[in-house]
């Protein structure tokens, strides 16, 4: 019975996600759904790259959190339009939340919309919000077993950012093993190793986002 | 409508959780529901302490993961009875899963049952599985903003383990700020700083578990 209920919710969500996707396409906006565990570094990665990207294209951000507007405040400091969604305990964003948040954004002046999802390796991957691409951040401090333990989010994502790579010497994370598991799950997945504190891979991540906008 | 569905599911779950709790009480078993983000170090903390505890009392473990039996295999190496639940994509354990798993454990020879939940800071806190105590592991690599961003799990937990404390010099985690936020959310919460690699706080964590068994 529980499974049936979940299907109904997802069915309704998929309908709204399709409407979102149509709206974003008409406005020629590329939407990236950025996901990852709590503290994997999603907001820091945005902070480090969006200012650079914003010199070339118009970027807007939707921040998803259960509570607080801390992440939105961090993004706003970089002079980037941002809307905070608080799910009040909900473990993921859904298409209706993103639609409501998008109403507060000037879509005619937006080329790239980044939706930073609730910190969670499970539920966000199950809910289409109308994005063009999903991206997942995996902090290497989380361990190299995570792709096989949480496969859906890595299967769904066009790119994995192996973040906090500067902490590699202090962990037993096996980069080769993680890359192999990621490629097994998703043969075409792109993988970038990143570090916000040591400025590693940030240009590659910014370029990845810019190219997605150029292609559309 | 979505909220109503969630309430129905939780209502049914609470009923089974109450039955579990009655069964565990009759068998004089203390049950700890161990939660935390993916890669916060839940399984490593168990590996480092259970062997010591098992010299004094009978311990059993239920491992919850979406997929794989990797965690159960790690526990089994320490000669501790363990059952793996695979949720096949589900983001938390529920009371019915724990009841089914408990059927495979010799409850007459168990003093302490540790249920390691799915790696997730959100959903596991919402589902009672019939435990006596919830415990949450927060890796300091996740950032000191996590208690206020994911308050429920910290409000519900009797203890927070601030794990990977050995990595403190390489992060900007503010231990004092995290302790203050945790205590604001939950004035009686116990906090132990732990590191599996540097053997910090592991005796305190083992003692906490042992004392819970003595009291009951």
Coordinates of C-alpha atoms in Angstrom, one line a residue, chain A residues 1-2 5-6 8-9 37-40 42-43 65-68 70-71 74 89-92 94 116 118-123 126-127 139 141-146 148-152 164 166-167 170-171 181 197, chain B residues 1-2 5-6 8-9 37-40 42-43 65-68 70-71 74 89-92 94 116 118-123 126-127 139 141-146 148-152 164 166-167 170-171 181 197:
Chain A
X1 CA 0.0 0.0 0.0
X2 CA 2.9 2.3 0.8
X5 CA 0.9 5.9 -2.4
X6 CA 4.4 6.8 -3.4
X8 CA 0.6 8.6 -6.9
X9 CA 2.8 11.3 -5.4
X37 CA 24.7 14.7 1.3
X38 CA 24.4 17.3 4.1
X39 CA 27.8 19.0 4.2
X40 CA 29.2 17.6 1.0
X42 CA 27.2 22.1 -2.5
X43 CA 26.8 25.7 -1.4
X65 CA 16.7 23.5 3.0
X66 CA 14.5 22.0 5.7
X67 CA 14.9 25.1 7.8
X68 CA 17.0 28.4 7.9
X70 CA 21.7 30.3 5.7
X71 CA 22.5 29.0 2.3
X74 CA 25.7 32.9 1.5
X89 CA 11.1 18.9 7.4
X90 CA 10.6 17.5 3.9
X91 CA 13.6 15.5 2.7
X92 CA 13.6 16.7 -0.9
X94 CA 9.5 18.7 -5.6
X116 CA 20.4 23.3 -4.8
X118 CA 18.0 19.4 0.3
X119 CA 21.1 17.6 1.6
X120 CA 20.3 14.0 1.1
X121 CA 21.7 11.2 -1.1
X122 CA 18.4 9.4 -1.4
X123 CA 15.1 11.2 -1.9
X126 CA 13.5 10.3 -6.9
X127 CA 11.8 13.7 -7.6
X139 CA 32.7 14.6 -0.4
X141 CA 35.2 12.2 3.6
X142 CA 31.9 10.3 3.1
X143 CA 33.8 7.2 1.9
X144 CA 34.3 5.4 -1.4
X145 CA 31.5 2.9 -0.8
X146 CA 28.8 5.6 -1.3
X148 CA 27.2 1.5 -4.7
X149 CA 25.2 2.1 -1.6
X150 CA 23.2 5.0 -3.0
X151 CA 23.2 4.1 -6.7
X152 CA 20.2 6.0 -8.0
X164 CA 37.1 18.0 -0.5
X166 CA 42.4 18.1 -0.4
X167 CA 41.5 15.9 2.5
X170 CA 43.8 12.1 5.9
X171 CA 41.2 9.5 4.7
X181 CA 32.0 2.2 -9.3
X197 CA 39.9 25.4 0.0
Chain B
X1 CA -3.1 15.8 0.3
X2 CA 0.5 14.7 0.4
X5 CA -0.8 10.3 3.1
X6 CA 2.3 10.8 5.2
X8 CA -1.4 7.6 7.5
X9 CA 1.9 5.9 6.9
X37 CA 24.5 11.2 7.1
X38 CA 26.0 8.9 4.5
X39 CA 29.7 8.5 5.5
X40 CA 29.4 10.1 8.9
X42 CA 28.3 5.0 11.9
X43 CA 29.6 1.6 10.9
X65 CA 21.1 0.2 3.6
X66 CA 19.4 0.9 0.3
X67 CA 21.5 -1.7 -1.4
X68 CA 24.6 -3.9 -0.7
X70 CA 28.8 -4.2 2.8
X71 CA 28.1 -2.8 6.3
X74 CA 32.0 -5.4 8.3
X89 CA 15.8 2.7 -2.5
X90 CA 13.8 3.6 0.6
X91 CA 15.3 6.4 2.6
X92 CA 14.8 5.1 6.1
X94 CA 10.5 1.6 9.4
X116 CA 22.1 1.3 12.1
X118 CA 20.0 4.3 6.3
X119 CA 22.5 7.2 5.9
X120 CA 20.3 10.2 5.9
X121 CA 19.9 13.2 8.3
X122 CA 16.2 13.7 7.5
X123 CA 13.8 10.7 7.1
X126 CA 10.6 10.7 11.4
X127 CA 10.1 7.0 11.8
X139 CA 31.0 14.1 11.0
X141 CA 33.5 17.4 7.8
X142 CA 29.8 18.1 7.2
X143 CA 30.0 21.6 8.8
X144 CA 28.8 23.2 12.0
X145 CA 25.6 24.5 10.4
X146 CA 24.0 21.0 10.3
X148 CA 20.1 24.1 12.9
X149 CA 19.5 22.9 9.3
X150 CA 18.4 19.4 10.3
X151 CA 17.0 20.1 13.8
X152 CA 14.6 17.1 14.2
X164 CA 36.1 12.5 12.7
X166 CA 40.9 14.3 14.1
X167 CA 40.1 16.3 10.9
X170 CA 41.7 20.8 8.2
X171 CA 38.2 22.2 8.4
X181 CA 23.3 24.9 18.7
X197 CA 41.4 6.7 13.4

